[in-house]
Short mmCIF file of C-alpha atoms in Angstrom, two decimals:
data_model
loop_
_atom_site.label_atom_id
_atom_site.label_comp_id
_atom_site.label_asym_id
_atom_site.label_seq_id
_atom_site.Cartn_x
_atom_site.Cartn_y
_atom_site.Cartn_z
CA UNK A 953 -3.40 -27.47 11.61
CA UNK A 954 -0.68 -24.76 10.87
CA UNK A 955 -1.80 -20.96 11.17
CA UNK A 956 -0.51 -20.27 8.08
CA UNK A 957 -2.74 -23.14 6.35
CA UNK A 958 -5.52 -21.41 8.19
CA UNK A 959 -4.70 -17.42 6.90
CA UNK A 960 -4.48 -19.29 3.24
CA UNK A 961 -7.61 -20.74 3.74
CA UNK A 962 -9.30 -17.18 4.71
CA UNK A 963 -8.23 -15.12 2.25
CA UNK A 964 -10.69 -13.72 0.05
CA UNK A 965 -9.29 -14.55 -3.45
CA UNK A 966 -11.81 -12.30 -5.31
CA UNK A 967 -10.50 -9.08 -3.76
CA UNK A 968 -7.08 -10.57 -4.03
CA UNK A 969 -7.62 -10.25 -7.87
CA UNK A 970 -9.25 -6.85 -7.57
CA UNK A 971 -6.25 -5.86 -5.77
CA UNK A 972 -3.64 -7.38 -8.33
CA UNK A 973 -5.80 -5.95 -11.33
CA UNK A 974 -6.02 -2.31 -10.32
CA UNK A 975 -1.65 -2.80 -9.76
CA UNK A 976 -1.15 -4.16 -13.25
CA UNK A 977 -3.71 -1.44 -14.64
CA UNK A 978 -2.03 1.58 -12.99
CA UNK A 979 1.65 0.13 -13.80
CA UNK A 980 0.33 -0.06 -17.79
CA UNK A 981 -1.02 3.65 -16.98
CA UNK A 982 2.11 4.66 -15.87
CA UNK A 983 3.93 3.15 -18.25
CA UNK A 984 1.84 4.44 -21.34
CA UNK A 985 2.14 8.11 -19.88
CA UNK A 986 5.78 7.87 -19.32
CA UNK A 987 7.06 6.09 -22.66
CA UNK A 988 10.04 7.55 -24.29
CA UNK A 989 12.26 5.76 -27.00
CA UNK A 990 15.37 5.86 -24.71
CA UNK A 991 14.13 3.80 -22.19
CA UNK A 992 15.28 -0.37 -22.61
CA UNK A 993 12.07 -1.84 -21.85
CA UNK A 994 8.89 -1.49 -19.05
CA UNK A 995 11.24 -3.02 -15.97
CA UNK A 996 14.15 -0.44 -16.44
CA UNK A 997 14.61 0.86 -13.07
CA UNK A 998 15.53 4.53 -14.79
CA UNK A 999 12.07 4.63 -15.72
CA UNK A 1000 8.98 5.93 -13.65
CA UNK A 1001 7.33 2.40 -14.91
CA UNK A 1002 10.66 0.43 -13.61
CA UNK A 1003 10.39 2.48 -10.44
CA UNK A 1004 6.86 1.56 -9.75
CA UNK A 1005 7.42 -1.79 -10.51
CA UNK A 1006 9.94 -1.96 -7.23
CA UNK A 1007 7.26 -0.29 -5.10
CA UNK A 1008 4.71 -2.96 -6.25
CA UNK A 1009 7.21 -5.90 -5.50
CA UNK A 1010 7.85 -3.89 -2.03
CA UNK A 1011 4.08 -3.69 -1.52
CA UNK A 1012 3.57 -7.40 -2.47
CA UNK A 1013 6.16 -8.41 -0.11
CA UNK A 1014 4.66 -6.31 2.81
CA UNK A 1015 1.41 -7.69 1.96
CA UNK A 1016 2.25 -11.06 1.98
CA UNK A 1017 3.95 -10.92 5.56
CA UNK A 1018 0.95 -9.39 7.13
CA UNK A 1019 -1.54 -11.82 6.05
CA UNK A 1020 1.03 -15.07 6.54
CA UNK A 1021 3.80 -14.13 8.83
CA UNK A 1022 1.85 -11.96 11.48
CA UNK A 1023 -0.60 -13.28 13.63
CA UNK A 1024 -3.84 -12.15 13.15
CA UNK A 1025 -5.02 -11.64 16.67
CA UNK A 1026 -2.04 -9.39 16.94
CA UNK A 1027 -4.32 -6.69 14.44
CA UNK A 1028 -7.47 -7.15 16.41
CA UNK A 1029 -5.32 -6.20 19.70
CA UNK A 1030 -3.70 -3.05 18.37
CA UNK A 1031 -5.97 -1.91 15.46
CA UNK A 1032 -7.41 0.56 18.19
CA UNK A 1033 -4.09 2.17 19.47
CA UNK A 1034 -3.49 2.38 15.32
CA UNK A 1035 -6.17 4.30 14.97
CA UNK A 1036 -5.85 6.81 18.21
CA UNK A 1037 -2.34 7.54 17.02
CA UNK A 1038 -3.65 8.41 13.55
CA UNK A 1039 -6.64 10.21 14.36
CA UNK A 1040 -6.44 11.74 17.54
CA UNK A 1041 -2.76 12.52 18.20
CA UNK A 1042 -1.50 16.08 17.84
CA UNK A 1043 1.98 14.81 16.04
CA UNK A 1044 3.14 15.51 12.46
CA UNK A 1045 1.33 12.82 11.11
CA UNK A 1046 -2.10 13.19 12.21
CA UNK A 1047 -4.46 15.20 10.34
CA UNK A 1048 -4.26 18.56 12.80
CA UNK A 1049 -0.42 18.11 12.46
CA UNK A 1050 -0.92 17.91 8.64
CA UNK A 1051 -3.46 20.73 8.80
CA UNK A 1052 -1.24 22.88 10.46
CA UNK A 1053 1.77 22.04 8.16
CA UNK A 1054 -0.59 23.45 5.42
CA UNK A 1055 -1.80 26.55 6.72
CA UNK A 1056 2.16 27.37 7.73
CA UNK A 1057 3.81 26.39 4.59
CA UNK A 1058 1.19 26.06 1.94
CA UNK A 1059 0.73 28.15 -1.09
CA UNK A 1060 -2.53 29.83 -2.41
CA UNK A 1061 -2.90 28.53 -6.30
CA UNK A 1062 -4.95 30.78 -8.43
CA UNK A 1063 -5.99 30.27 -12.04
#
């Protein structure tokens, strides 16, 4: 049996369509909050609806390497150095870097 006939048989479909329904819901948010009359229709890439609409193929894509194309012993092997870099390094990413970045440059917002 093929790995990939095994990932397909793993996946939980029901968060799957969770997943796909919160996409479409937030693109039709976006959409209805952005409308104008000058736009050509919901995929027009001028749009903020036509620009989300590339992220969501991009994020479709990305999604559907990691669960077929990437083996999944590979995340139970590295998921722990993931998580060290995020939340214990002292780079600009992590949250001391990012909590430094907002004490230095942040702004104080009144009302």
């Amino acid at each position: 049996m093929r790995r990939s006939e095994l990932s397909y048989r793993h996946i939980d479909w029901i968060i799957v369509l969770c997943y796909l329904l919160l996409i479409f819901f937030g693109w039709i948010n976006i959409y209805a909050s952005s409308f104008s009359e000058a736009a050509h229709g919901i995929l027009d890439t001028s749009t903020k609806a036509g620009m989300q609409f590339i992220w969501i193929g991009i994020s479709l894509c990305a999604a559907t390497a990691l669960v077929f194309v990437i083996n999944p012993r590979w995340y139970m092997s590295t998921t722990w150095l993931l998580y060290d870099l995020l939340t214990h390094s002292y780079g600009p990413l992590s949250p001391h870097g990012i909590l430094l970045a907002s004490l230095l440059f942040g702004m104080v917002m009144h009302d």
